Short mmCIF file of C-alpha atoms in Angstrom, two decimals:
data_model
loop_
_atom_site.label_atom_id
_atom_site.label_comp_id
_atom_site.label_asym_id
_atom_site.label_seq_id
_atom_site.Cartn_x
_atom_site.Cartn_y
_atom_site.Cartn_z
CA MET A 89 15.77 8.49 4.92
CA GLY A 90 12.52 10.89 6.78
CA ASP A 91 9.93 9.13 8.98
CA GLN A 92 9.57 5.43 9.87
CA SER A 93 7.02 4.56 11.52
CA ASN A 94 7.85 -0.22 12.25
CA SER A 95 6.21 -3.18 12.82
CA GLN A 96 7.69 -6.17 12.85
CA GLU A 97 6.03 -7.26 10.28
CA LEU A 98 4.24 -3.72 7.88
CA ILE A 99 7.09 -0.82 7.80
CA ILE A 100 5.48 1.98 6.49
CA ARG A 101 8.44 5.07 5.71
CA LYS A 102 7.14 8.24 5.38
CA GLU A 103 9.21 10.08 2.72
CA GLY A 104 8.32 13.87 2.35
CA PRO A 105 4.92 12.78 0.16
CA VAL A 106 5.87 9.49 -0.59
CA TRP A 107 4.27 6.77 1.94
CA ARG A 108 6.52 3.15 0.94
CA VAL A 109 4.30 0.54 2.20
CA ILE A 110 6.86 -2.08 2.97
CA LEU A 111 5.36 -6.06 3.37
CA ASN A 112 8.01 -7.48 5.61
CA ARG A 113 8.55 -10.66 6.77
CA PRO A 114 10.90 -12.18 4.69
CA GLU A 115 11.27 -15.87 6.32
CA LYS A 116 7.49 -16.13 4.98
CA LYS A 117 7.88 -14.83 1.23
CA ASN A 118 5.79 -11.99 2.90
CA ALA A 119 2.82 -14.40 3.03
CA ILE A 120 -0.12 -11.58 4.75
CA ASN A 121 -1.30 -12.34 8.04
CA ASP A 122 -4.09 -10.62 9.99
CA ASN A 123 -1.95 -7.74 11.95
CA MET A 124 -0.94 -6.82 8.46
CA PHE A 125 -4.07 -6.61 7.18
CA ALA A 126 -5.09 -4.42 10.38
CA GLY A 127 -2.16 -2.70 9.09
CA LEU A 128 -2.64 -2.05 5.98
CA LYS A 129 -6.57 -0.70 7.04
CA ARG A 130 -5.73 1.82 9.32
CA LEU A 131 -2.47 3.62 6.80
CA ALA A 132 -5.82 3.58 4.43
CA GLU A 133 -8.05 4.83 7.39
CA GLU A 134 -4.87 7.83 8.31
CA ILE A 135 -4.62 8.90 4.86
CA THR A 136 -8.91 8.74 3.67
CA GLU A 137 -9.17 11.12 6.94
CA ASN A 138 -6.26 12.95 6.22
CA PRO A 139 -5.06 13.36 2.55
CA ASP A 140 -2.57 16.11 2.72
CA LEU A 141 0.00 13.27 4.33
CA CYS A 142 0.62 12.82 1.81
CA ARG A 143 1.14 12.80 -2.45
CA VAL A 144 1.48 8.68 -3.05
CA VAL A 145 2.02 5.71 -1.51
CA VAL A 146 4.67 2.75 -3.34
CA PHE A 147 3.31 -1.41 -1.92
CA SER A 148 7.06 -3.63 -1.72
CA GLY A 149 8.12 -6.62 -0.40
CA ALA A 150 11.40 -7.05 1.62
CA GLY A 151 13.28 -9.21 0.54
CA ASP A 152 13.74 -11.10 -2.49
CA VAL A 153 9.94 -11.15 -3.19
CA PHE A 154 6.70 -8.65 -3.43
CA CYS A 155 4.43 -11.28 -1.87
CA SER A 156 3.47 -14.93 -1.96
CA GLY A 157 -0.18 -15.49 -0.99
CA GLY A 158 -2.56 -15.13 2.41
CA ASP A 159 -2.37 -17.48 5.62
CA LEU A 160 -3.45 -20.20 4.64
CA LYS A 161 -3.65 -21.94 8.19
CA THR A 162 -6.44 -18.38 8.69
CA LEU A 163 -8.27 -19.54 5.73
CA MET A 164 -8.57 -23.34 7.03
CA GLY A 165 -10.64 -22.62 10.14
CA GLY A 166 -7.01 -22.48 12.12
CA GLY A 167 -7.70 -19.54 14.43
CA TYR A 168 -11.59 -19.64 14.72
CA GLY A 169 -11.91 -23.60 15.46
CA GLY A 170 -13.65 -23.76 12.42
CA ASP A 171 -16.25 -21.54 12.57
CA VAL A 172 -17.96 -20.84 9.60
CA SER A 173 -19.60 -17.43 10.18
CA ALA A 174 -16.05 -16.76 11.80
CA ILE A 175 -14.37 -17.07 9.02
CA ARG A 176 -16.93 -15.54 6.36
CA ASN A 177 -16.53 -12.54 8.55
CA GLU A 178 -12.69 -12.39 8.37
CA PHE A 179 -12.92 -12.56 5.09
CA ARG A 180 -15.39 -9.57 4.58
CA GLY A 181 -13.51 -7.83 6.70
CA LEU A 182 -10.42 -8.67 4.03
CA GLN A 183 -12.40 -7.64 1.39
CA HIS A 184 -13.06 -4.22 2.58
CA THR A 185 -10.02 -3.62 3.73
CA LEU A 186 -9.20 -4.14 0.04
CA ASP A 187 -11.94 -2.09 -0.90
CA GLN A 188 -10.36 1.25 1.08
CA VAL A 189 -6.59 0.72 0.09
CA GLU A 190 -7.79 1.47 -2.83
CA ALA A 191 -10.21 3.96 -2.11
CA MET A 192 -7.44 6.44 -0.67
CA PRO A 193 -7.52 9.59 -2.29
CA VAL A 194 -3.65 9.35 -3.56
CA PRO A 195 -2.08 7.56 -6.07
CA THR A 196 -0.46 3.80 -5.05
CA ILE A 197 1.73 1.75 -6.59
CA ALA A 198 3.01 -2.44 -7.16
CA ALA A 199 6.77 -2.52 -6.77
CA ILE A 200 6.77 -5.85 -7.79
CA HIS A 201 9.16 -8.37 -7.58
CA GLY A 202 10.00 -11.94 -7.34
CA TYR A 203 5.87 -13.73 -6.95
CA ALA A 204 2.55 -12.21 -6.54
CA LEU A 205 0.44 -14.77 -5.87
CA GLY A 206 -2.61 -15.18 -4.21
CA ALA A 207 -3.42 -12.20 -1.54
CA GLY A 208 -0.39 -10.18 -2.30
CA LEU A 209 -1.42 -9.86 -6.14
CA GLN A 210 -4.93 -8.45 -5.18
CA LEU A 211 -3.33 -5.99 -2.99
CA ALA A 212 -1.40 -5.37 -5.61
CA LEU A 213 -4.94 -5.56 -8.28
CA ALA A 214 -6.09 -2.51 -5.51
CA CYS A 215 -3.35 -0.66 -6.55
CA ASP A 216 -3.82 2.33 -8.87
CA PHE A 217 -0.40 1.10 -11.45
CA ARG A 218 1.90 -1.80 -11.16
CA ILE A 219 5.48 -2.21 -12.01
CA ALA A 220 7.17 -4.90 -11.94
CA ALA A 221 10.17 -6.50 -12.21
CA GLU A 222 11.39 -8.60 -15.28
CA ASP A 223 11.86 -11.37 -12.50
CA ALA A 224 8.18 -10.65 -11.59
CA LYS A 225 6.05 -13.93 -11.01
CA LEU A 226 2.29 -13.03 -11.09
CA GLY A 227 -0.60 -15.15 -10.41
CA LEU A 228 -3.83 -16.44 -8.77
CA PRO A 229 -2.47 -20.39 -7.95
CA ASP A 230 -6.13 -21.17 -5.26
CA VAL A 231 -7.71 -22.90 -7.40
CA LYS A 232 -5.11 -25.15 -6.81
CA ASN A 233 -5.89 -25.43 -3.39
CA GLY A 234 -9.78 -25.67 -3.63
CA PHE A 235 -10.54 -22.00 -3.63
CA ILE A 236 -10.99 -19.45 -5.17
CA PRO A 237 -9.00 -15.26 -4.46
CA GLY A 238 -12.37 -14.31 -1.78
CA ILE A 239 -10.71 -10.87 -1.53
CA GLY A 240 -10.98 -9.01 -4.13
CA ALA A 241 -9.80 -10.58 -7.65
CA THR A 242 -12.93 -11.86 -9.04
CA THR A 243 -13.55 -8.17 -9.05
CA ARG A 244 -11.40 -6.18 -10.42
CA LEU A 245 -8.46 -7.85 -12.41
CA PRO A 246 -11.76 -8.73 -15.18
CA ARG A 247 -12.61 -4.45 -14.54
CA LEU A 248 -8.73 -4.55 -15.65
CA ILE A 249 -7.77 -7.18 -18.18
CA GLY A 250 -11.09 -8.25 -19.86
CA LEU A 251 -13.71 -11.28 -18.81
CA ALA A 252 -11.45 -14.30 -21.16
CA ARG A 253 -8.08 -13.05 -19.78
CA ALA A 254 -9.55 -12.88 -16.08
CA LYS A 255 -10.79 -16.53 -16.43
CA GLU A 256 -7.00 -17.16 -18.08
CA LEU A 257 -5.70 -16.53 -15.30
CA LEU A 258 -8.05 -17.19 -11.77
CA LEU A 259 -9.36 -21.04 -13.49
CA MET A 260 -5.92 -22.28 -14.82
CA GLY A 261 -4.08 -21.04 -11.90
CA SER A 262 -0.15 -20.75 -13.25
CA ASN A 263 1.87 -17.67 -13.55
CA ILE A 264 2.50 -15.63 -15.73
CA ASP A 265 5.89 -14.03 -15.83
CA ALA A 266 6.40 -9.76 -16.54
CA LYS A 267 6.12 -9.85 -19.97
CA LYS A 268 3.14 -11.67 -19.74
CA ALA A 269 1.73 -9.29 -17.71
CA LEU A 270 2.27 -6.24 -19.81
CA ASP A 271 0.65 -7.96 -22.68
CA PHE A 272 -2.19 -8.25 -20.71
CA GLY A 273 -2.30 -4.93 -18.91
CA LEU A 274 -1.87 -6.18 -15.73
CA VAL A 275 0.96 -4.82 -14.89
CA ASN A 276 1.37 -0.89 -16.18
CA ALA A 277 5.54 -1.91 -17.23
CA ALA A 278 7.75 -4.27 -17.01
CA VAL A 279 11.62 -3.34 -16.32
CA PRO A 280 14.96 -4.50 -15.63
CA LEU A 281 14.93 -5.76 -11.26
CA GLU A 282 17.61 -2.89 -11.47
CA ASP A 283 15.81 -0.41 -12.82
CA LEU A 284 13.31 -1.24 -10.51
CA GLU A 285 13.06 2.01 -7.96
CA SER A 286 14.14 4.22 -10.40
CA ALA A 287 10.86 3.63 -12.12
CA VAL A 288 9.20 3.69 -9.12
CA GLU A 289 10.86 6.91 -8.46
CA GLU A 290 10.00 8.64 -12.00
CA TRP A 291 6.11 7.70 -11.71
CA CYS A 292 6.38 9.51 -8.13
CA SER A 293 7.60 12.45 -9.43
CA ARG A 294 4.92 12.39 -12.14
CA LEU A 295 1.84 12.34 -10.03
CA ILE A 296 3.66 14.15 -7.39
CA ARG A 297 3.68 17.39 -9.93
CA ARG A 298 -0.14 16.90 -10.97
CA ALA A 299 -2.83 18.64 -9.14
CA PRO A 300 -3.93 16.22 -6.17
CA MET A 301 -7.89 17.66 -5.86
CA ALA A 302 -7.84 16.54 -9.80
CA VAL A 303 -6.41 13.15 -9.37
CA ALA A 304 -8.39 12.31 -6.33
CA ALA A 305 -11.42 13.36 -8.42
CA GLY A 306 -9.88 11.36 -11.55
CA LYS A 307 -9.35 8.74 -9.44
CA TYR A 308 -12.69 8.42 -8.21
CA LEU A 309 -14.44 9.20 -11.06
CA LEU A 310 -12.89 5.75 -12.94
CA ASN A 311 -12.90 3.77 -9.99
CA THR A 312 -16.51 4.26 -9.13
CA TRP A 313 -17.54 4.41 -12.19
CA ALA A 314 -18.79 7.38 -11.79
CA ASP A 315 -21.86 8.30 -14.48
CA LEU A 316 -21.46 11.37 -16.77
CA GLU A 317 -23.73 13.77 -14.30
CA GLU A 318 -21.07 13.03 -11.34
CA THR A 319 -18.51 13.39 -13.64
CA ALA A 320 -19.85 17.31 -14.47
CA ASP A 321 -20.26 17.90 -11.16
CA VAL A 322 -16.84 16.54 -9.61
CA GLN A 323 -15.84 18.61 -13.22
CA MET A 324 -17.35 22.09 -11.62
CA LYS A 325 -16.07 22.36 -7.88
CA LEU A 326 -12.28 21.46 -9.95
CA LEU A 327 -13.21 24.41 -12.22
CA ALA A 328 -13.72 26.92 -9.28
CA SER A 329 -10.58 25.55 -7.48
CA GLU A 330 -7.07 27.54 -6.56
CA ASP A 331 -4.76 24.20 -8.47
CA ALA A 332 -7.45 24.98 -11.28
CA LYS A 333 -6.20 29.07 -10.88
CA GLU A 334 -3.18 28.49 -10.90
CA GLY A 335 -2.93 25.43 -14.11
CA VAL A 336 -4.29 27.71 -16.06
CA THR A 337 -1.95 31.05 -15.35
CA ALA A 338 0.99 28.82 -14.87
CA PHE A 339 -0.01 27.11 -18.52
CA PHE A 340 -0.22 30.74 -20.37
CA GLU A 341 3.00 31.95 -17.85
CA ARG A 342 4.85 29.05 -18.64
CA ARG A 343 6.35 27.44 -15.99
CA ALA A 344 5.75 24.68 -13.72
CA PRO A 345 2.34 24.93 -11.66
CA ASN A 346 2.81 25.47 -8.07
CA PHE A 347 -0.58 23.57 -6.65
CA LYS A 348 -1.30 23.00 -3.29
CA GLY A 349 -4.33 20.96 -2.84
CA LYS A 350 -6.32 23.60 -2.52
#
């Protein structure tokens, strides 16, 4: 199983080059609370400061769902005595945490089964890839409760699936199944529930075989909508790397490259 770092509500399993992050409140359908967000923040900071720690991060949920959403008691001021300024600061902090998750210099996968709603879907949107079991239900039901999904969906969702479909999901507040999510481009793959783990392992295996510096650079350029000048600058640095030399040599020698992230 590899190293394991546990908190009661967020489990991090270190399986060699793959780190698995498990939302662990099955009795609450893995609803994300402040402690879990704090754990996600620490994780993102650790990997950002030490990108050689792992090659892929996989997010999943314990029990029969990925994540049913966020903590409504905190949202309605239960933890702040109705202090509007404190609630706003809380939201800015949660937004920043998902920004940090999105910016981690390694690829990330959300392995979705059961419900992925509200804050849970917004966490998945901050990942690079989303692989869903066919039983999955994805949605942003916030408008049904009188507010909006305020920690990233309004910016990430239209980038991912286009404005019209983003409005359909956000303004209607309805759940969609994995097949429709695949049609929308919201998920990268939809597989039978019993095949979810093997599909995730296959994606991890493919990502691990790629040059880590090139993967990190490609992710950064795509996430930041970098212009061609910056892209050229990044490419020049990559071409001077040991990994690029190894990749070209391996190509001509007709063997698998041995990338070292240098």
